[in-house]
Amino acid sequence: MTRVTGRPQSRFVCQACAESFLRWEGQCRACGAWNTLVETVVREPARRKAAPAGSRQLDEPTALGAVHEPAVPRQAIGIGELDRVLGGGLVRGSLVLVGGEPGIGKSTLLLQVAAGIATAGGGSVLYATGEESAAQVRLRAARLGLLDGAPAEGIRVVAEAEVGRIMEIARSERPGLVVVDSIQTATVDELDGPAGSVGQVRESALRLMDLAKGEGIAVVLVGHVTKDGSLAGPKTLEHLVDAVLSIEGERYAALRLVRASKNRFGSTEEVGVFEMGEGGLAEVADPARAFLAEHDGPAPGSVIAPTLEGSRPILVEVQALVAPGAVGSPRRTASGVDPNRVALLLAVLGRRAGIGLASHDVYLNLAGGLTVGEPGLDLPIAIALASSLRDRPVQDRTVAIGEVGLLGELRPVSGLERRLREAARLGFDRAIVPRATRDASWTPPVGMEVIAVGSLGEAVERALVAAPAREASASARC
Ligand code: TYD
Ligand code: MG
């Protein structure tokens, strides 16, 4: 389908931003990166037109109400947590990117997706892998128990990374789903750059988009994520695809969170919670409590926060460790939360609540490898820091949630009722929340004592167990 026109031309393509130049230069003039230009032979591929699925060309403006609703044919995968994230299943003709660190479980998840589609009657699945041999895919399928029934027949494996060949096979076999594992190993014959280079990744993705839109086949690309958490390859990949799913979690822990950071056919709010086990990724029965660490009773530095991921409340444990620092600048480490947010909270605690941590080393962590971006985590983080500093645990069965402003003021969070109901269900009976919440019309869950506090200092005092009498005066000086 791709027309090849003109003589081969050589271009120097920046591996960081994909800008191309006629001559080699030490620094890319577009993005400023050094030594990123790589000579690439380019034969201009045919111009392509890719209309979004379900749309048609409108020449005349049309009244919004009269525009035809696009048909969005979905195929449920049969893995509830994943269907939820996708907004009800895979959309035919859509291009989906699944990103995650190496070893997090991308190939495992996609083999399970392939099996789901084959079992649910969504047609056959073409699984093209440039990372492994067909025999290795079979081995994994055997470990996942997918070698009987529909998946054994319905999943067609090919160890092929050349996109033209993959498209040829897809056009003749007409599967319901094509999986390309991974986009970093995919190549296009007309380009000379190595697999994984910006040119190859972008052109491969563009052609696979043609396949998806042109043939109405769902195409899922696997994408590796670099250390800093961005998708390897050009940023343009994220703009190109219809949905970006990312698999998060700690590689050596079992829990995995699947999140949609972009979704043209659904919300980006929902998360799916899985556990990696013997049989691959299994859905977690009670996601709200999945990230709660198991330990006996409250420990200093630990605070439970009822967070909200989309419409789903998830209880997470904030863990802080504060220790007197050596001479020089103290260490600050935060995983699962924004380190800048933690720096800000340390400053606010010092200036507005008299809890000075300037000379202390601070380590902060969310149990279970979860990453939470919502500002409601401010108050639990602040309480955890104070709790560790004073070596006083938070009172039993207590949760805390709220945003902290620069002036030390506390702001309410959305969906408080839903969060507290879930906390109550899991056995918590005290909640520290910002006072402003009280004005809103809502009813606290039965049996839950809601403590509305006006300041950071008050929140810390109400949250922690009382200080032993003779230490009280000492800790007041901290
Ligand atoms: P994999 O899907 O190969 O990761 P990716 O494609 O993202 O690089 O999975 C890697 C890890 O998952 C590997 O360390 C082994 C583990 N695993 C299990 O624990 N159980 C299983 O059933 C399977 C298939 C893998
Ligand atoms: Mg893999």
Short mmCIF file of C-alpha atoms and ligand atoms in Angstrom, two decimals:
data_model
loop_
_atom_site.label_atom_id
_atom_site.label_comp_id
_atom_site.label_asym_id
_atom_site.label_seq_id
_atom_site.Cartn_x
_atom_site.Cartn_y
_atom_site.Cartn_z
CA MET A 1 0.00 0.00 0.00
CA THR A 2 2.90 2.31 0.75
CA ARG A 3 4.13 3.90 -2.45
CA VAL A 4 7.85 4.38 -2.54
CA THR A 5 8.76 7.49 -4.46
CA GLY A 6 11.99 9.25 -5.33
CA ARG A 7 15.62 8.37 -4.73
CA PRO A 8 16.83 7.33 -1.33
CA GLN A 9 17.85 10.40 0.60
CA SER A 10 20.02 10.71 3.61
CA ARG A 11 18.90 12.74 6.59
CA PHE A 12 20.38 13.25 10.02
CA VAL A 13 17.62 12.54 12.48
CA CYS A 14 17.78 13.63 16.10
CA GLN A 15 17.17 10.60 18.31
CA ALA A 16 15.75 12.81 21.03
CA CYS A 17 13.19 14.94 19.21
CA ALA A 18 12.92 13.41 15.69
CA GLU A 19 13.82 16.64 13.92
CA SER A 20 15.79 15.94 10.74
CA PHE A 21 18.66 17.91 9.20
CA LEU A 22 20.53 17.79 5.91
CA ARG A 23 23.98 17.85 7.53
CA TRP A 24 25.47 16.33 10.63
CA GLU A 25 25.89 18.66 13.55
CA GLY A 26 27.14 18.06 17.06
CA GLN A 27 24.09 19.61 18.67
CA CYS A 28 20.49 19.35 17.57
CA ARG A 29 19.26 22.82 16.70
CA ALA A 30 15.68 21.92 17.55
CA CYS A 31 16.00 20.51 21.05
CA GLY A 32 19.58 21.32 22.02
CA ALA A 33 20.61 17.71 22.74
CA TRP A 34 24.24 16.79 22.00
CA ASN A 35 25.41 13.95 19.75
CA THR A 36 21.93 12.74 18.96
CA LEU A 37 21.94 13.10 15.14
CA VAL A 38 22.08 9.75 13.34
CA GLU A 39 22.27 9.40 9.59
CA THR A 40 19.14 7.77 8.29
CA VAL A 41 18.31 6.88 4.71
CA VAL A 42 14.80 7.99 4.02
CA ARG A 43 12.68 7.27 1.02
CA GLU A 44 9.66 9.47 1.46
CA PRO A 45 6.78 7.16 2.26
CA ALA A 46 3.47 7.83 0.57
CA ARG A 47 1.35 10.51 2.16
CA ARG A 48 -1.21 8.94 4.36
CA LYS A 49 -4.61 9.96 5.46
CA ALA A 50 -5.78 8.50 8.70
CA ALA A 51 -9.26 9.48 9.73
CA PRO A 52 -10.15 8.81 13.34
CA ALA A 53 -12.25 5.68 13.78
CA GLY A 54 -15.92 6.19 13.14
CA SER A 55 -15.67 9.72 11.76
CA ARG A 56 -16.48 10.83 8.27
CA GLN A 57 -15.33 13.83 6.30
CA LEU A 58 -17.72 16.72 6.79
CA ASP A 59 -17.47 19.46 4.23
CA GLU A 60 -20.23 21.63 5.61
CA PRO A 61 -20.51 22.63 9.23
CA THR A 62 -23.21 20.59 10.90
CA ALA A 63 -25.31 21.38 13.93
CA LEU A 64 -23.69 19.58 16.86
CA GLY A 65 -26.90 17.77 17.62
CA ALA A 66 -27.16 16.52 14.04
CA VAL A 67 -23.64 15.05 13.87
CA HIS A 68 -23.89 11.29 13.72
CA GLU A 69 -22.78 9.52 16.82
CA PRO A 70 -19.71 7.49 15.93
CA ALA A 71 -20.11 3.77 16.25
CA VAL A 72 -17.57 2.55 18.77
CA PRO A 73 -17.62 -1.23 18.48
CA ARG A 74 -15.99 -2.65 21.56
CA GLN A 75 -14.84 -6.14 22.31
CA ALA A 76 -14.76 -6.95 26.00
CA ILE A 77 -11.55 -8.74 26.91
CA GLY A 78 -13.07 -10.63 29.80
CA ILE A 79 -10.50 -9.33 32.29
CA GLY A 80 -12.74 -7.07 34.35
CA GLU A 81 -10.07 -4.77 35.75
CA LEU A 82 -8.67 -4.11 32.29
CA ASP A 83 -12.05 -3.65 30.58
CA ARG A 84 -12.78 -1.10 33.30
CA VAL A 85 -9.64 0.90 32.50
CA LEU A 86 -10.32 0.78 28.76
CA GLY A 87 -13.89 1.93 29.27
CA GLY A 88 -15.58 -1.37 28.45
CA GLY A 89 -13.17 -3.23 26.21
CA LEU A 90 -10.92 -2.87 23.19
CA VAL A 91 -12.30 -0.63 20.46
CA ARG A 92 -12.06 -2.08 16.97
CA GLY A 93 -9.69 -0.05 14.78
CA SER A 94 -7.99 1.58 17.75
CA LEU A 95 -4.27 1.81 18.40
CA VAL A 96 -3.29 1.25 22.03
CA LEU A 97 0.13 1.64 23.60
CA VAL A 98 0.95 -0.37 26.72
CA GLY A 99 3.96 1.01 28.55
CA GLY A 100 5.94 -0.16 31.55
CA GLU A 101 9.42 -0.88 32.82
CA PRO A 102 11.17 -4.02 31.65
CA GLY A 103 9.98 -7.05 33.58
CA ILE A 104 6.87 -5.38 34.95
CA GLY A 105 4.57 -7.79 33.08
CA LYS A 106 3.66 -6.25 29.71
CA SER A 107 4.15 -9.42 27.67
CA THR A 108 2.35 -11.43 30.34
CA LEU A 109 -0.63 -9.08 30.36
CA LEU A 110 -0.87 -8.99 26.58
CA LEU A 111 -0.75 -12.74 26.25
CA GLN A 112 -3.62 -12.86 28.74
CA VAL A 113 -5.43 -10.19 26.71
CA ALA A 114 -4.87 -12.25 23.55
CA ALA A 115 -6.33 -15.28 25.28
CA GLY A 116 -9.26 -13.20 26.52
CA ILE A 117 -10.10 -11.94 23.03
CA ALA A 118 -9.74 -15.40 21.49
CA THR A 119 -11.97 -16.90 24.19
CA ALA A 120 -14.58 -14.15 24.03
CA GLY A 121 -15.08 -14.72 20.31
CA GLY A 122 -13.39 -11.50 19.24
CA GLY A 123 -11.65 -13.24 16.37
CA SER A 124 -8.14 -14.59 16.20
CA VAL A 125 -5.14 -12.71 17.58
CA LEU A 126 -1.87 -12.10 15.77
CA TYR A 127 0.93 -11.91 18.33
CA ALA A 128 4.02 -10.52 16.62
CA THR A 129 7.10 -10.50 18.79
CA GLY A 130 10.51 -9.10 18.06
CA GLU A 131 11.66 -9.70 21.60
CA GLU A 132 11.34 -13.45 21.92
CA SER A 133 11.02 -16.58 19.83
CA ALA A 134 7.66 -18.22 19.21
CA ALA A 135 8.82 -21.06 21.46
CA GLN A 136 9.39 -18.65 24.33
CA VAL A 137 5.90 -17.25 23.88
CA ARG A 138 4.58 -20.80 24.01
CA LEU A 139 6.51 -21.42 27.23
CA ARG A 140 4.95 -18.37 28.81
CA ALA A 141 1.50 -19.41 27.61
CA ALA A 142 2.06 -22.82 29.18
CA ARG A 143 3.00 -21.19 32.49
CA LEU A 144 -0.15 -19.10 32.27
CA GLY A 145 -2.26 -22.18 31.55
CA LEU A 146 -3.40 -20.84 28.18
CA LEU A 147 -2.55 -23.85 26.05
CA ASP A 148 -5.98 -25.45 26.05
CA GLY A 149 -9.15 -24.44 24.33
CA ALA A 150 -9.70 -21.32 22.30
CA PRO A 151 -6.37 -19.53 22.95
CA ALA A 152 -4.28 -22.49 21.70
CA GLU A 153 -6.00 -22.21 18.31
CA GLY A 154 -6.92 -18.56 18.24
CA ILE A 155 -3.55 -17.00 19.09
CA ARG A 156 -1.24 -16.97 16.09
CA VAL A 157 2.37 -16.26 17.02
CA VAL A 158 5.01 -14.92 14.68
CA ALA A 159 8.54 -13.90 15.64
CA GLU A 160 8.65 -10.98 13.27
CA ALA A 161 9.66 -7.37 13.81
CA GLU A 162 9.38 -5.99 10.27
CA VAL A 163 6.19 -3.98 10.11
CA GLY A 164 5.53 -4.53 6.40
CA ARG A 165 5.57 -8.28 6.97
CA ILE A 166 3.38 -8.04 10.05
CA MET A 167 0.86 -5.99 8.06
CA GLU A 168 0.91 -8.47 5.21
CA ILE A 169 0.13 -11.32 7.59
CA ALA A 170 -2.57 -9.28 9.31
CA ARG A 171 -4.23 -8.42 5.99
CA SER A 172 -4.37 -12.05 4.93
CA GLU A 173 -5.36 -13.51 8.31
CA ARG A 174 -7.75 -10.72 9.34
CA PRO A 175 -7.41 -11.12 13.12
CA GLY A 176 -9.50 -9.18 15.61
CA LEU A 177 -6.39 -8.02 17.43
CA VAL A 178 -2.74 -7.53 16.54
CA VAL A 179 -0.18 -7.33 19.35
CA VAL A 180 3.24 -5.91 18.49
CA ASP A 181 5.79 -6.70 21.23
CA SER A 182 7.56 -4.27 21.21
CA ILE A 183 7.50 -1.04 19.22
CA GLN A 184 11.20 -0.59 20.10
CA THR A 185 12.11 -3.74 18.19
CA ALA A 186 9.80 -2.98 15.25
CA THR A 187 11.45 -1.89 12.01
CA VAL A 188 10.40 -0.69 8.59
CA ASP A 189 12.46 -2.05 5.69
CA GLU A 190 12.66 1.27 3.86
CA LEU A 191 14.44 2.92 6.78
CA ASP A 192 18.07 2.27 7.56
CA GLY A 193 18.17 3.37 11.20
CA PRO A 194 18.50 0.73 13.89
CA ALA A 195 15.44 -0.68 15.67
CA GLY A 196 14.44 1.59 18.50
CA SER A 197 15.66 4.77 16.79
CA VAL A 198 13.22 7.63 16.60
CA GLY A 199 12.71 7.24 12.86
CA GLN A 200 11.97 3.52 13.06
CA VAL A 201 9.68 3.80 16.06
CA ARG A 202 7.67 6.63 14.56
CA GLU A 203 7.34 5.15 11.08
CA SER A 204 6.45 1.71 12.48
CA ALA A 205 3.76 3.23 14.67
CA LEU A 206 2.36 5.31 11.77
CA ARG A 207 2.06 2.25 9.56
CA LEU A 208 0.48 0.19 12.31
CA MET A 209 -2.01 3.01 12.76
CA ASP A 210 -2.85 2.69 9.07
CA LEU A 211 -3.43 -1.00 9.67
CA ALA A 212 -5.71 -0.32 12.63
CA LYS A 213 -7.78 2.40 10.96
CA GLY A 214 -7.75 0.91 7.48
CA GLU A 215 -8.71 -2.64 8.41
CA GLY A 216 -10.67 -1.98 11.60
CA ILE A 217 -8.34 -4.17 13.63
CA ALA A 218 -7.40 -3.28 17.21
CA VAL A 219 -3.62 -2.95 17.41
CA VAL A 220 -1.77 -2.99 20.72
CA LEU A 221 1.83 -1.84 20.88
CA VAL A 222 4.14 -2.69 23.75
CA GLY A 223 6.41 0.21 24.70
CA HIS A 224 9.35 0.18 27.05
CA VAL A 225 9.62 2.92 29.57
CA THR A 226 12.96 4.49 30.43
CA LYS A 227 14.28 4.99 33.95
CA ASP A 228 12.73 8.44 34.32
CA GLY A 229 9.31 7.00 33.53
CA SER A 230 8.82 8.35 30.01
CA LEU A 231 8.12 6.11 27.05
CA ALA A 232 11.27 5.29 25.15
CA GLY A 233 11.19 6.61 21.62
CA PRO A 234 9.64 9.80 20.44
CA LYS A 235 7.02 11.64 22.41
CA THR A 236 5.00 11.73 19.20
CA LEU A 237 4.04 8.12 19.84
CA GLU A 238 1.81 9.19 22.69
CA HIS A 239 0.06 11.75 20.49
CA LEU A 240 -0.47 9.24 17.75
CA VAL A 241 -2.18 6.43 19.59
CA ASP A 242 -5.77 6.35 20.82
CA ALA A 243 -4.96 5.15 24.31
CA VAL A 244 -1.90 4.86 26.50
CA LEU A 245 -2.01 2.31 29.31
CA SER A 246 0.80 2.12 31.79
CA ILE A 247 1.62 -0.71 34.13
CA GLU A 248 3.01 0.53 37.43
CA GLY A 249 4.35 -1.21 40.48
CA GLU A 250 7.58 -2.41 41.96
CA ARG A 251 9.16 -5.09 39.89
CA TYR A 252 10.02 -7.18 42.95
CA ALA A 253 6.64 -6.73 44.63
CA ALA A 254 3.51 -8.45 43.43
CA LEU A 255 1.01 -5.63 42.96
CA ARG A 256 0.52 -3.96 39.59
CA LEU A 257 -1.61 -0.96 38.78
CA VAL A 258 -2.87 -0.42 35.23
CA ARG A 259 -3.76 3.16 34.47
CA ALA A 260 -4.88 4.94 31.30
CA SER A 261 -2.93 8.17 30.91
CA LYS A 262 -4.76 8.85 27.67
CA ASN A 263 -7.97 7.35 26.34
CA ARG A 264 -9.92 8.63 23.35
CA PHE A 265 -12.67 6.11 23.95
CA GLY A 266 -13.13 6.30 27.69
CA SER A 267 -12.10 8.04 30.86
CA THR A 268 -8.52 8.32 32.09
CA GLU A 269 -9.66 8.11 35.65
CA GLU A 270 -10.03 4.43 36.26
CA VAL A 271 -7.32 2.12 37.48
CA GLY A 272 -7.10 -1.65 37.45
CA VAL A 273 -5.37 -3.53 40.25
CA PHE A 274 -3.59 -6.82 39.61
CA GLU A 275 -1.32 -9.17 41.45
CA MET A 276 1.54 -10.98 39.68
CA GLY A 277 1.54 -14.62 40.68
CA GLU A 278 2.16 -18.13 39.42
CA GLY A 279 -0.55 -17.88 36.81
CA GLY A 280 0.34 -14.39 35.59
CA LEU A 281 -1.56 -11.24 36.45
CA ALA A 282 -4.63 -11.96 38.54
CA GLU A 283 -7.32 -9.42 39.36
CA VAL A 284 -7.26 -8.32 42.98
CA ALA A 285 -10.51 -9.12 44.75
CA ASP A 286 -10.52 -6.14 47.12
CA PRO A 287 -8.45 -3.32 45.55
CA ALA A 288 -9.29 -0.86 48.34
CA ARG A 289 -7.17 -2.80 50.83
CA ALA A 290 -4.59 -4.18 48.40
CA PHE A 291 -1.97 -1.55 49.16
CA LEU A 292 -2.24 -1.67 52.94
CA ALA A 293 0.95 -3.11 54.41
CA GLU A 294 0.53 -5.83 56.98
CA HIS A 295 1.99 -5.07 60.36
CA ASP A 296 0.91 -5.44 63.96
CA GLY A 297 -0.64 -2.23 65.16
CA PRO A 298 0.39 1.31 64.37
CA ALA A 299 4.08 2.18 64.01
CA PRO A 300 5.59 5.69 64.22
CA GLY A 301 5.75 7.24 60.76
CA SER A 302 2.86 5.26 59.29
CA VAL A 303 -0.41 6.93 58.26
CA ILE A 304 -3.29 5.40 56.31
CA ALA A 305 -4.82 7.65 53.65
CA PRO A 306 -8.11 6.98 51.85
CA THR A 307 -7.16 8.07 48.31
CA LEU A 308 -9.47 8.11 45.32
CA GLU A 309 -8.35 6.79 41.94
CA GLY A 310 -11.10 7.76 39.55
CA SER A 311 -14.25 6.39 41.10
CA ARG A 312 -12.38 3.85 43.16
CA PRO A 313 -11.26 4.44 46.75
CA ILE A 314 -7.92 2.84 47.56
CA LEU A 315 -6.40 2.93 51.02
CA VAL A 316 -2.67 3.50 50.99
CA GLU A 317 -0.10 3.56 53.72
CA VAL A 318 2.27 6.53 53.82
CA GLN A 319 5.54 5.59 55.53
CA ALA A 320 7.99 8.21 56.74
CA LEU A 321 11.34 7.84 58.43
CA VAL A 322 13.01 10.88 59.88
CA ALA A 323 16.52 10.67 61.31
CA PRO A 324 19.00 13.30 62.47
CA GLY A 325 21.20 14.09 59.48
CA ALA A 326 24.97 14.21 59.32
CA VAL A 327 26.71 17.52 58.74
CA GLY A 328 25.94 19.02 55.35
CA SER A 329 22.75 18.93 53.35
CA PRO A 330 20.32 16.31 54.61
CA ARG A 331 19.10 13.44 52.43
CA ARG A 332 15.56 13.54 51.07
CA THR A 333 14.15 10.50 49.31
CA ALA A 334 10.56 10.04 48.23
CA SER A 335 9.07 7.19 46.24
CA GLY A 336 5.49 7.07 45.07
CA VAL A 337 4.94 10.76 45.78
CA ASP A 338 6.24 13.96 44.23
CA PRO A 339 9.55 14.91 45.94
CA ASN A 340 8.79 18.61 45.34
CA ARG A 341 5.55 18.22 47.25
CA VAL A 342 7.44 16.64 50.14
CA ALA A 343 9.99 19.51 50.15
CA LEU A 344 7.11 21.96 50.30
CA LEU A 345 5.44 20.09 53.16
CA LEU A 346 8.72 20.04 55.11
CA ALA A 347 8.92 23.83 54.75
CA VAL A 348 5.29 24.35 55.75
CA LEU A 349 5.66 22.03 58.76
CA GLY A 350 8.69 24.04 59.92
CA ARG A 351 7.25 27.48 59.39
CA ARG A 352 3.58 27.01 60.20
CA ALA A 353 3.42 24.16 62.67
CA GLY A 354 6.71 24.47 64.54
CA ILE A 355 7.80 21.01 63.41
CA GLY A 356 11.33 21.65 62.17
CA LEU A 357 12.97 19.00 60.02
CA ALA A 358 15.58 21.15 58.28
CA SER A 359 18.55 19.18 59.61
CA HIS A 360 16.94 15.75 59.40
CA ASP A 361 17.28 13.08 56.75
CA VAL A 362 13.81 12.27 55.42
CA TYR A 363 12.70 9.07 53.68
CA LEU A 364 9.18 8.77 52.36
CA ASN A 365 7.48 5.86 50.71
CA LEU A 366 4.06 4.54 49.75
CA ALA A 367 3.60 0.90 50.69
CA GLY A 368 3.10 -1.56 47.83
CA GLY A 369 4.90 0.46 45.16
CA LEU A 370 1.89 2.66 44.42
CA THR A 371 2.28 6.14 42.93
CA VAL A 372 -0.29 8.73 43.98
CA GLY A 373 -0.47 12.23 42.56
CA GLU A 374 -3.49 13.64 44.35
CA PRO A 375 -2.94 16.60 46.71
CA GLY A 376 -5.13 14.97 49.35
CA LEU A 377 -2.03 13.02 50.33
CA ASP A 378 -0.47 16.20 51.79
CA LEU A 379 -2.02 15.88 55.23
CA PRO A 380 -1.19 12.17 55.67
CA ILE A 381 2.42 12.87 54.58
CA ALA A 382 2.73 15.75 57.03
CA ILE A 383 1.32 13.64 59.87
CA ALA A 384 3.62 10.73 58.98
CA LEU A 385 6.67 13.04 59.11
CA ALA A 386 5.63 14.47 62.49
CA SER A 387 4.82 10.99 63.78
CA SER A 388 8.28 9.70 62.88
CA LEU A 389 10.03 12.77 64.29
CA ARG A 390 8.23 12.51 67.61
CA ASP A 391 8.36 8.73 67.62
CA ARG A 392 4.65 8.61 68.42
CA PRO A 393 2.42 6.39 66.28
CA VAL A 394 -0.91 7.50 64.86
CA GLN A 395 -3.84 6.35 66.95
CA ASP A 396 -5.29 2.98 66.11
CA ARG A 397 -7.75 2.62 63.20
CA THR A 398 -7.29 6.25 62.10
CA VAL A 399 -7.15 7.62 58.55
CA ALA A 400 -6.25 11.12 57.38
CA ILE A 401 -6.84 13.01 54.15
CA GLY A 402 -6.59 16.64 53.07
CA GLU A 403 -4.61 19.13 51.04
CA VAL A 404 -2.15 21.51 52.73
CA GLY A 405 -1.67 25.07 51.46
CA LEU A 406 1.45 27.22 51.66
CA LEU A 407 0.06 29.07 54.66
CA GLY A 408 -0.47 25.82 56.51
CA GLU A 409 -4.20 25.97 55.84
CA LEU A 410 -6.07 22.74 55.18
CA ARG A 411 -8.30 22.23 52.17
CA PRO A 412 -10.96 19.57 51.69
CA VAL A 413 -10.77 16.81 49.07
CA SER A 414 -13.45 15.63 46.67
CA GLY A 415 -15.45 12.48 47.25
CA LEU A 416 -14.83 12.43 50.99
CA GLU A 417 -17.98 10.50 51.75
CA ARG A 418 -17.02 7.69 49.39
CA ARG A 419 -13.49 7.54 50.78
CA LEU A 420 -14.62 7.37 54.39
CA ARG A 421 -17.30 4.77 53.66
CA GLU A 422 -14.61 2.51 52.23
CA ALA A 423 -12.30 3.19 55.18
CA ALA A 424 -15.16 2.34 57.56
CA ARG A 425 -15.80 -0.89 55.68
CA LEU A 426 -12.16 -1.86 56.21
CA GLY A 427 -12.40 -1.30 59.95
CA PHE A 428 -11.20 2.29 60.43
CA ASP A 429 -13.27 4.36 62.84
CA ARG A 430 -11.49 7.73 63.13
CA ALA A 431 -10.82 10.19 60.33
CA ILE A 432 -8.78 13.40 60.44
CA VAL A 433 -10.14 15.78 57.77
CA PRO A 434 -9.95 19.54 57.09
CA ARG A 435 -12.57 21.58 58.93
CA ALA A 436 -13.86 23.19 55.73
CA THR A 437 -15.30 19.78 54.88
CA ARG A 438 -17.82 20.12 57.66
CA ASP A 439 -19.85 22.73 55.79
CA ALA A 440 -20.57 20.46 52.88
CA SER A 441 -23.74 18.44 53.10
CA TRP A 442 -22.68 14.90 53.63
CA THR A 443 -23.12 12.24 56.21
CA PRO A 444 -20.16 10.50 57.80
CA PRO A 445 -20.36 6.71 57.78
CA VAL A 446 -22.07 5.11 60.74
CA GLY A 447 -19.68 4.46 63.60
CA MET A 448 -16.93 6.71 62.25
CA GLU A 449 -15.67 9.59 64.34
CA VAL A 450 -14.82 12.44 61.96
CA ILE A 451 -12.35 14.89 63.45
CA ALA A 452 -12.44 18.19 61.55
CA VAL A 453 -9.25 20.11 62.22
CA GLY A 454 -8.41 23.71 61.46
CA SER A 455 -4.63 23.65 61.30
CA LEU A 456 -1.70 21.41 60.60
CA GLY A 457 -0.59 21.52 64.23
CA GLU A 458 -4.05 20.50 65.42
CA ALA A 459 -4.18 17.68 62.86
CA VAL A 460 -0.87 16.27 64.15
CA GLU A 461 -1.95 16.47 67.80
CA ARG A 462 -5.33 14.85 67.15
CA ALA A 463 -3.82 12.12 64.99
CA LEU A 464 -0.94 10.94 67.18
CA VAL A 465 -1.24 9.01 70.42
CA ALA A 466 -0.69 11.21 73.46
CA ALA A 467 2.94 11.81 74.37
CA PRO A 468 4.14 10.25 77.63
CA ALA A 469 4.01 12.99 80.30
CA ARG A 470 7.75 13.44 80.79
CA GLU A 471 8.44 13.52 77.04
CA ALA A 472 5.70 15.99 76.28
CA SER A 473 7.77 19.00 77.20
CA ALA A 474 10.78 17.68 75.25
CA SER A 475 8.83 17.04 72.08
CA ALA A 476 7.22 20.46 72.26
CA ARG A 477 10.65 21.90 71.63
CA CYS A 478 11.21 19.89 68.44
P1 TYD B 1 7.04 -10.01 31.34
O1 TYD B 1 5.62 -10.08 30.95
O2 TYD B 1 8.01 -10.79 30.52
O3 TYD B 1 7.55 -8.51 31.45
P2 TYD B 1 7.78 -7.43 30.30
O4 TYD B 1 7.22 -7.92 29.04
O5 TYD B 1 7.07 -6.20 30.83
O6 TYD B 1 9.25 -7.17 30.23
O7 TYD B 1 7.06 -10.53 32.86
C1 TYD B 1 8.19 -10.43 33.58
C2 TYD B 1 8.10 -10.95 34.99
O8 TYD B 1 6.92 -11.57 35.36
C3 TYD B 1 9.18 -11.98 35.13
O9 TYD B 1 10.10 -11.48 36.09
C4 TYD B 1 8.52 -13.20 35.61
C5 TYD B 1 7.19 -12.74 36.09
N1 TYD B 1 6.12 -13.73 35.87
C6 TYD B 1 5.46 -14.25 36.96
O10 TYD B 1 5.74 -13.96 38.11
N2 TYD B 1 4.43 -15.14 36.74
C7 TYD B 1 4.07 -15.53 35.49
O11 TYD B 1 3.14 -16.34 35.34
C8 TYD B 1 4.78 -14.98 34.37
C9 TYD B 1 4.44 -15.37 32.97
C10 TYD B 1 5.78 -14.07 34.60
MG MG B 2 8.25 -8.50 27.28
#
